[in-house]
Amino acid sequence: MKNFILLLSAFVVFNCNAGGYKIGDIATDFSLKNVDDKMVSLADYKDAKGYVVIFTCNHCPFSKAYEDRIIALDKKYKAQGFPVVAINPNNPEVNADDSFDKMKVRAKEKGFTFPYLMDEGQKIYPQYGATKTPHVYILEKTDKGNKVAYIGAIDDNSKSPKDVTKKYVEDAIGSLLKGEQPNVTETVAIGCSIKK
Amino acid sequence: MPKQMVQILFFVLILSYSSFAQTYQTKETIVEGNISLDVYDFKGFEKLLKLKDDKIHVVNFWATWCVPCVKELPYFDQLNAQYDDVEVLLVSMDFKSSVKKSLIPFIEERKLLSRVILLDDPDENTWIPKIDKNWTGAIPATIIYNKDKSSFYERSFNFEELEKEILKFKN
């Protein structure tokens, strides 16, 4: 029995690593509950040219360090057709700070200008292949669906906004707005593993 | 001896000394109470991933605020204590600004026996792939290596699982 469980868990781990989108894949839409208790889908944004989908959460210090920068991104790019859609992928039973009620509190405290959605049942983040918070997916709206154009970090300095030298997300959206593909399509940064 | 020759010799000495000193160079050392904590950038830290001795090195990336990391720390400490040929290095990803407030009190409170260092290097997109090309940057993460081979794990461990991996490094 123990061996079977080991085998099963190995399979699950393997599956999680193998899953997830690559650049150019079409990303799934979703219907997830926002902190205002309304359901939100990407399709709701009729005029959007794309989306900045950010898996983030309340408790993770790296997520917290980026909150102000995520608000700034939304303010700058929503009007240009690239709104931020934030999703909390964590199981609130593992970390109570990531509960839906606490999400409401945090969104209000910080004055989030974008939806902050709960990945109820944790069905969405594995499809995207998010492994940590924060983890960004920039999607470009095309005739075939929402195409993944960038995966990774927001910029190159999580700890100190003033020392940022490369703004990965801004650069990628800038390229897409010019009708070009981003120069840098994938980056990595330290983050908090998603709590299952 | 001609003056020029002396100058050259002096220059060579300085050069060799500075390259020697750089081998284990830390960015700084933070001292608080009985604990002194070495801070590395990636360039300094990288050398700790390539030690060619007879030990099995276990390098664990963690942070005080990372719940699954904190949960597995005792297993790493136990490994360090139980196996003479295993050397554990706990690499904290805590923010440097919270070292005195969080990290050092944590080390004291938990009575951590393994060596703890702080890796403080903002350019993560450059150094994370150098550690392992498949690492997405999530912690906890662990490297086990000896002079012959190396394995990387983006996952949590219990003691039995860790022991099983260690045995693979004992021929």
GROMACS .gro file of C-alpha atoms in nm:
model
  367
    1MET     CA    1   0.000   0.000   0.000
    2LYS     CA    2   0.282   0.237   0.097
    3ASN     CA    3   0.454   0.167  -0.232
    4PHE     CA    4   0.138   0.236  -0.419
    5ILE     CA    5   0.098   0.573  -0.246
    6LEU     CA    6   0.462   0.655  -0.323
    7LEU     CA    7   0.409   0.563  -0.685
    8LEU     CA    8   0.090   0.767  -0.695
    9SER     CA    9   0.256   1.073  -0.541
   10ALA     CA   10   0.549   1.038  -0.782
   11PHE     CA   11   0.298   1.036  -1.065
   12VAL     CA   12   0.123   1.347  -0.933
   13VAL     CA   13   0.454   1.534  -0.890
   14PHE     CA   14   0.562   1.433  -1.238
   15ASN     CA   15   0.230   1.539  -1.381
   16CYS     CA   16   0.245   1.882  -1.222
   17ASN     CA   17   0.591   1.949  -1.359
   18ALA     CA   18   0.502   1.832  -1.705
   19GLY     CA   19   0.182   2.039  -1.724
   20GLY     CA   20   0.141   2.403  -1.802
   21TYR     CA   21   0.153   2.635  -2.096
   22LYS     CA   22   0.445   2.715  -2.320
   23ILE     CA   23   0.484   3.032  -2.523
   24GLY     CA   24   0.235   3.028  -2.810
   25ASP     CA   25  -0.017   2.798  -2.640
   26ILE     CA   26  -0.381   2.906  -2.613
   27ALA     CA   27  -0.471   2.971  -2.249
   28THR     CA   28  -0.799   2.863  -2.098
   29ASP     CA   29  -1.058   3.116  -1.987
   30PHE     CA   30  -1.218   3.073  -1.645
   31SER     CA   31  -1.504   3.192  -1.431
   32LEU     CA   32  -1.373   3.267  -1.083
   33LYS     CA   33  -1.512   3.460  -0.791
   34ASN     CA   34  -1.378   3.809  -0.737
   35VAL     CA   35  -1.339   3.983  -0.399
   36ASP     CA   36  -1.663   4.172  -0.480
   37ASP     CA   37  -1.841   3.832  -0.493
   38LYS     CA   38  -1.903   3.859  -0.868
   39MET     CA   39  -1.774   3.604  -1.116
   40VAL     CA   40  -1.503   3.721  -1.358
   41SER     CA   41  -1.398   3.574  -1.694
   42LEU     CA   42  -1.142   3.696  -1.945
   43ALA     CA   43  -1.424   3.706  -2.202
   44ASP     CA   44  -1.589   3.983  -1.996
   45TYR     CA   45  -1.326   4.224  -2.126
   46LYS     CA   46  -1.467   4.288  -2.473
   47ASP     CA   47  -1.219   4.563  -2.564
   48ALA     CA   48  -0.905   4.403  -2.423
   49LYS     CA   49  -0.611   4.336  -2.653
   50GLY     CA   50  -0.475   4.092  -2.400
   51TYR     CA   51  -0.438   4.024  -2.031
   52VAL     CA   52  -0.180   4.028  -1.756
   53VAL     CA   53  -0.279   3.721  -1.554
   54ILE     CA   54  -0.086   3.719  -1.225
   55PHE     CA   55  -0.095   3.431  -0.979
   56THR     CA   56  -0.034   3.599  -0.646
   57CYS     CA   57  -0.153   3.576  -0.288
   58ASN     CA   58  -0.176   3.746   0.051
   59HIS     CA   59   0.085   3.571   0.263
   60CYS     CA   60   0.393   3.549   0.039
   61PRO     CA   61   0.653   3.825   0.103
   62PHE     CA   62   0.747   3.829  -0.266
   63SER     CA   63   0.382   3.884  -0.359
   64LYS     CA   64   0.356   4.161  -0.101
   65ALA     CA   65   0.672   4.322  -0.233
   66TYR     CA   66   0.507   4.343  -0.576
   67GLU     CA   67   0.159   4.465  -0.476
   68ASP     CA   68   0.227   4.833  -0.548
   69ARG     CA   69   0.399   4.747  -0.875
   70ILE     CA   70   0.102   4.530  -0.983
   71ILE     CA   71  -0.137   4.819  -0.911
   72ALA     CA   72   0.088   5.050  -1.116
   73LEU     CA   73   0.092   4.799  -1.404
   74ASP     CA   74  -0.288   4.782  -1.408
   75LYS     CA   75  -0.323   5.160  -1.394
   76LYS     CA   76  -0.081   5.204  -1.681
   77TYR     CA   77  -0.193   4.926  -1.914
   78LYS     CA   78  -0.567   4.875  -1.851
   79ALA     CA   79  -0.645   5.182  -2.062
   80GLN     CA   80  -0.414   5.051  -2.334
   81GLY     CA   81  -0.597   4.718  -2.350
   82PHE     CA   82  -0.393   4.499  -2.114
   83PRO     CA   83  -0.576   4.478  -1.778
   84VAL     CA   84  -0.432   4.289  -1.479
   85VAL     CA   85  -0.630   3.987  -1.359
   86ALA     CA   86  -0.494   3.853  -1.029
   87ILE     CA   87  -0.565   3.498  -0.912
   88ASN     CA   88  -0.488   3.349  -0.570
   89PRO     CA   89  -0.398   2.984  -0.642
   90ASN     CA   90  -0.336   2.875  -0.283
   91ASN     CA   91  -0.545   2.634  -0.080
   92PRO     CA   92  -0.668   2.849   0.212
   93GLU     CA   93  -0.681   2.539   0.431
   94VAL     CA   94  -0.301   2.523   0.415
   95ASN     CA   95  -0.249   2.892   0.487
   96ALA     CA   96  -0.536   3.079   0.650
   97ASP     CA   97  -0.391   3.414   0.537
   98ASP     CA   98  -0.495   3.323   0.184
   99SER     CA   99  -0.864   3.273   0.262
  100PHE     CA  100  -1.129   3.448   0.052
  101ASP     CA  101  -1.220   3.677   0.344
  102LYS     CA  102  -0.856   3.777   0.392
  103MET     CA  103  -0.829   3.842   0.017
  104LYS     CA  104  -1.118   4.087   0.047
  105VAL     CA  105  -0.942   4.263   0.334
  106ARG     CA  106  -0.611   4.286   0.147
  107ALA     CA  107  -0.771   4.409  -0.177
  108LYS     CA  108  -0.946   4.686   0.016
  109GLU     CA  109  -0.640   4.783   0.223
  110LYS     CA  110  -0.423   4.814  -0.085
  111GLY     CA  111  -0.694   4.955  -0.310
  112PHE     CA  112  -0.657   4.693  -0.583
  113THR     CA  113  -0.776   4.840  -0.915
  114PHE     CA  114  -0.805   4.492  -1.070
  115PRO     CA  115  -1.000   4.175  -0.995
  116TYR     CA  116  -0.847   3.949  -0.730
  117LEU     CA  117  -0.992   3.604  -0.789
  118MET     CA  118  -0.997   3.284  -0.585
  119ASP     CA  119  -0.893   2.971  -0.775
  120GLU     CA  120  -1.173   2.774  -0.608
  121GLY     CA  121  -1.086   2.404  -0.612
  122GLN     CA  122  -0.742   2.489  -0.757
  123LYS     CA  123  -0.847   2.396  -1.111
  124ILE     CA  124  -0.694   2.686  -1.305
  125TYR     CA  125  -0.333   2.730  -1.189
  126PRO     CA  126  -0.227   2.373  -1.285
  127GLN     CA  127  -0.356   2.430  -1.640
  128TYR     CA  128  -0.141   2.742  -1.666
  129GLY     CA  129   0.148   2.563  -1.500
  130ALA     CA  130   0.201   2.823  -1.229
  131THR     CA  131   0.432   2.692  -0.956
  132LYS     CA  132   0.477   2.993  -0.733
  133THR     CA  133   0.358   3.339  -0.638
  134PRO     CA  134   0.397   3.581  -0.802
  135HIS     CA  135   0.391   3.411  -1.144
  136VAL     CA  136   0.287   3.617  -1.449
  137TYR     CA  137   0.126   3.505  -1.777
  138ILE     CA  138   0.078   3.772  -2.043
  139LEU     CA  139  -0.189   3.668  -2.291
  140GLU     CA  140  -0.246   3.818  -2.633
  141LYS     CA  141  -0.601   3.811  -2.767
  142THR     CA  142  -0.600   3.651  -3.115
  143ASP     CA  143  -0.861   3.497  -3.348
  144LYS     CA  144  -0.762   3.153  -3.217
  145GLY     CA  145  -0.794   3.250  -2.852
  146ASN     CA  146  -0.578   3.399  -2.580
  147LYS     CA  147  -0.221   3.318  -2.678
  148VAL     CA  148   0.052   3.297  -2.413
  149ALA     CA  149   0.311   3.563  -2.501
  150TYR     CA  150   0.519   3.586  -2.183
  151ILE     CA  151   0.569   3.373  -1.868
  152GLY     CA  152   0.766   3.470  -1.562
  153ALA     CA  153   0.865   3.757  -1.337
  154ILE     CA  154   0.746   4.118  -1.325
  155ASP     CA  155   1.095   4.269  -1.321
  156ASP     CA  156   1.451   4.185  -1.218
  157ASN     CA  157   1.449   4.303  -0.858
  158SER     CA  158   1.178   4.178  -0.625
  159LYS     CA  159   1.329   4.326  -0.312
  160SER     CA  160   1.405   4.679  -0.426
  161PRO     CA  161   1.181   4.854  -0.684
  162LYS     CA  162   1.425   5.144  -0.716
  163ASP     CA  163   1.705   4.909  -0.826
  164VAL     CA  164   1.507   4.747  -1.108
  165THR     CA  165   1.700   4.749  -1.436
  166LYS     CA  166   1.475   4.528  -1.651
  167LYS     CA  167   1.096   4.565  -1.651
  168TYR     CA  168   1.008   4.233  -1.815
  169VAL     CA  169   0.629   4.272  -1.810
  170GLU     CA  170   0.629   4.633  -1.929
  171ASP     CA  171   0.873   4.548  -2.208
  172ALA     CA  172   0.661   4.252  -2.320
  173ILE     CA  173   0.337   4.454  -2.326
  174GLY     CA  174   0.521   4.735  -2.507
  175SER     CA  175   0.619   4.492  -2.784
  176LEU     CA  176   0.267   4.347  -2.810
  177LEU     CA  177   0.120   4.699  -2.837
  178LYS     CA  178   0.352   4.760  -3.131
  179GLY     CA  179   0.229   4.440  -3.293
  180GLU     CA  180   0.554   4.259  -3.220
  181GLN     CA  181   0.636   3.954  -3.009
  182PRO     CA  182   0.830   4.020  -2.685
  183ASN     CA  183   1.210   3.993  -2.701
  184VAL     CA  184   1.220   3.818  -2.365
  185THR     CA  185   0.941   3.560  -2.336
  186GLU     CA  186   1.041   3.365  -2.027
  187THR     CA  187   1.208   3.465  -1.700
  188VAL     CA  188   1.240   3.311  -1.354
  189ALA     CA  189   1.242   3.457  -1.004
  190ILE     CA  190   1.224   3.326  -0.649
  191GLY     CA  191   0.869   3.287  -0.523
  192CYS     CA  192   0.654   3.100  -0.272
  193SER     CA  193   0.552   2.753  -0.386
  194ILE     CA  194   0.177   2.724  -0.445
  195LYS     CA  195   0.012   2.562  -0.144
  196LYS     CA  196  -0.185   2.252  -0.243
  197MET     CA  197   6.742   4.262  -0.826
  198PRO     CA  198   6.630   4.527  -1.077
  199LYS     CA  199   6.360   4.757  -0.949
  200GLN     CA  200   6.126   4.659  -1.230
  201MET     CA  201   6.148   4.293  -1.137
  202VAL     CA  202   6.057   4.369  -0.778
  203GLN     CA  203   5.756   4.563  -0.899
  204ILE     CA  204   5.640   4.274  -1.116
  205LEU     CA  205   5.688   4.026  -0.833
  206PHE     CA  206   5.493   4.249  -0.601
  207PHE     CA  207   5.217   4.281  -0.858
  208VAL     CA  208   5.197   3.901  -0.906
  209LEU     CA  209   5.180   3.854  -0.530
  210ILE     CA  210   4.892   4.099  -0.499
  211LEU     CA  211   4.709   3.931  -0.785
  212SER     CA  212   4.746   3.580  -0.648
  213TYR     CA  213   4.645   3.697  -0.304
  214SER     CA  214   4.329   3.866  -0.429
  215SER     CA  215   4.224   3.564  -0.635
  216PHE     CA  216   4.286   3.342  -0.334
  217ALA     CA  217   4.086   3.572  -0.108
  218GLN     CA  218   3.802   3.570  -0.358
  219THR     CA  219   3.759   3.193  -0.339
  220TYR     CA  220   3.535   3.209  -0.035
  221GLN     CA  221   3.455   3.574  -0.043
  222THR     CA  222   3.136   3.682   0.125
  223LYS     CA  223   2.962   4.011   0.057
  224GLU     CA  224   2.941   4.081   0.427
  225THR     CA  225   2.888   3.917   0.765
  226ILE     CA  226   2.598   4.022   0.986
  227VAL     CA  227   2.661   3.971   1.357
  228GLU     CA  228   2.385   3.971   1.617
  229GLY     CA  229   2.437   3.827   1.966
  230ASN     CA  230   2.613   3.490   1.936
  231ILE     CA  231   2.524   3.441   1.571
  232SER     CA  232   2.725   3.558   1.275
  233LEU     CA  233   2.567   3.515   0.933
  234ASP     CA  234   2.759   3.524   0.607
  235VAL     CA  235   2.591   3.704   0.317
  236TYR     CA  236   2.681   3.597  -0.038
  237ASP     CA  237   2.605   3.718  -0.386
  238PHE     CA  238   2.570   3.444  -0.648
  239LYS     CA  239   2.932   3.472  -0.762
  240GLY     CA  240   3.058   3.397  -0.412
  241PHE     CA  241   2.789   3.140  -0.343
  242GLU     CA  242   2.843   2.943  -0.665
  243LYS     CA  243   3.172   2.805  -0.531
  244LEU     CA  244   2.982   2.636  -0.249
  245LEU     CA  245   2.798   2.431  -0.514
  246LYS     CA  246   3.120   2.291  -0.662
  247LEU     CA  247   3.324   2.170  -0.366
  248LYS     CA  248   3.542   1.876  -0.468
  249ASP     CA  249   3.582   1.690  -0.141
  250ASP     CA  250   3.464   1.351  -0.015
  251LYS     CA  251   3.141   1.482   0.139
  252ILE     CA  252   2.784   1.461   0.017
  253HIS     CA  253   2.666   1.823   0.013
  254VAL     CA  254   2.300   1.903   0.071
  255VAL     CA  255   2.210   2.262  -0.016
  256ASN     CA  256   1.857   2.367   0.077
  257PHE     CA  257   1.691   2.692  -0.036
  258TRP     CA  258   1.441   2.818   0.220
  259ALA     CA  259   1.307   3.122   0.407
  260THR     CA  260   1.171   3.180   0.757
  261TRP     CA  261   0.827   3.276   0.619
  262CYS     CA  262   0.802   2.971   0.391
  263VAL     CA  263   0.583   2.722   0.579
  264PRO     CA  264   0.677   2.403   0.388
  265CYS     CA  265   1.046   2.503   0.412
  266VAL     CA  266   1.032   2.549   0.788
  267LYS     CA  267   0.852   2.218   0.824
  268GLU     CA  268   1.133   2.023   0.656
  269LEU     CA  269   1.428   2.203   0.827
  270PRO     CA  270   1.448   1.954   1.117
  271TYR     CA  271   1.495   1.669   0.867
  272PHE     CA  272   1.793   1.848   0.713
  273ASP     CA  273   1.941   1.911   1.057
  274GLN     CA  274   1.888   1.547   1.150
  275LEU     CA  275   2.061   1.438   0.829
  276ASN     CA  276   2.357   1.662   0.912
  277ALA     CA  277   2.383   1.520   1.263
  278GLN     CA  278   2.332   1.157   1.170
  279TYR     CA  279   2.570   1.122   0.874
  280ASP     CA  280   2.937   1.217   0.917
  281ASP     CA  281   2.987   1.235   0.543
  282VAL     CA  282   2.691   1.468   0.480
  283GLU     CA  283   2.730   1.844   0.501
  284VAL     CA  284   2.410   2.050   0.503
  285LEU     CA  285   2.402   2.415   0.397
  286LEU     CA  286   2.080   2.610   0.455
  287VAL     CA  287   2.057   2.897   0.205
  288SER     CA  288   1.808   3.156   0.324
  289MET     CA  289   1.611   3.366   0.076
  290ASP     CA  290   1.492   3.601   0.348
  291PHE     CA  291   1.512   3.972   0.268
  292LYS     CA  292   1.839   4.118   0.392
  293SER     CA  293   1.647   4.391   0.570
  294SER     CA  294   1.483   4.131   0.796
  295VAL     CA  295   1.794   3.931   0.892
  296LYS     CA  296   1.831   4.078   1.241
  297LYS     CA  297   1.457   4.091   1.300
  298SER     CA  298   1.356   3.746   1.168
  299LEU     CA  299   1.635   3.520   1.046
  300ILE     CA  300   1.884   3.536   1.334
  301PRO     CA  301   1.617   3.505   1.606
  302PHE     CA  302   1.476   3.207   1.410
  303ILE     CA  303   1.818   3.035   1.399
  304GLU     CA  304   1.856   3.084   1.775
  305GLU     CA  305   1.504   2.977   1.863
  306ARG     CA  306   1.508   2.662   1.650
  307LYS     CA  307   1.867   2.586   1.756
  308LEU     CA  308   1.963   2.510   1.395
  309LEU     CA  309   2.283   2.307   1.383
  310SER     CA  310   2.354   2.325   1.010
  311ARG     CA  311   2.533   2.622   0.859
  312VAL     CA  312   2.296   2.899   0.751
  313ILE     CA  313   2.392   3.164   0.496
  314LEU     CA  314   2.198   3.439   0.321
  315LEU     CA  315   2.198   3.454  -0.059
  316ASP     CA  316   2.136   3.815  -0.150
  317ASP     CA  317   2.150   3.859  -0.526
  318PRO     CA  318   1.864   4.039  -0.701
  319ASP     CA  319   1.933   3.917  -1.054
  320GLU     CA  320   1.740   3.595  -1.008
  321ASN     CA  321   1.668   3.547  -1.378
  322THR     CA  322   2.043   3.507  -1.429
  323TRP     CA  323   2.139   3.284  -1.139
  324ILE     CA  324   1.834   3.057  -1.099
  325PRO     CA  325   1.893   2.882  -1.436
  326LYS     CA  326   2.262   2.840  -1.342
  327ILE     CA  327   2.154   2.635  -1.041
  328ASP     CA  328   1.918   2.420  -1.248
  329LYS     CA  329   1.759   2.488  -1.584
  330ASN     CA  330   1.428   2.341  -1.466
  331TRP     CA  331   1.398   2.541  -1.145
  332THR     CA  332   1.095   2.772  -1.169
  333GLY     CA  333   1.212   2.966  -0.862
  334ALA     CA  334   0.965   2.815  -0.613
  335ILE     CA  335   1.097   2.729  -0.268
  336PRO     CA  336   1.163   2.491  -0.100
  337ALA     CA  337   1.427   2.359  -0.339
  338THR     CA  338   1.730   2.138  -0.274
  339ILE     CA  339   2.055   2.034  -0.440
  340ILE     CA  340   2.238   1.718  -0.338
  341TYR     CA  341   2.586   1.674  -0.485
  342ASN     CA  342   2.925   1.516  -0.440
  343LYS     CA  343   3.239   1.541  -0.650
  344ASP     CA  344   3.093   1.309  -0.915
  345LYS     CA  345   2.728   1.402  -0.960
  346SER     CA  346   2.450   1.639  -0.864
  347SER     CA  347   2.069   1.624  -0.834
  348PHE     CA  348   1.817   1.907  -0.807
  349TYR     CA  349   1.474   1.890  -0.644
  350GLU     CA  350   1.193   2.150  -0.653
  351ARG     CA  351   0.985   1.982  -0.381
  352SER     CA  352   0.947   1.917  -0.008
  353PHE     CA  353   1.104   1.625   0.179
  354ASN     CA  354   1.044   1.418   0.488
  355PHE     CA  355   1.338   1.246   0.658
  356GLU     CA  356   1.291   0.907   0.490
  357GLU     CA  357   1.273   1.066   0.146
  358LEU     CA  358   1.590   1.264   0.213
  359GLU     CA  359   1.771   0.955   0.339
  360LYS     CA  360   1.668   0.767   0.025
  361GLU     CA  361   1.822   1.037  -0.194
  362ILE     CA  362   2.141   1.042   0.016
  363LEU     CA  363   2.181   0.666  -0.028
  364LYS     CA  364   2.195   0.718  -0.404
  365PHE     CA  365   2.513   0.919  -0.346
  366LYS     CA  366   2.677   0.645  -0.138
  367ASN     CA  367   2.826   0.394  -0.377
   0.00000   0.00000   0.00000
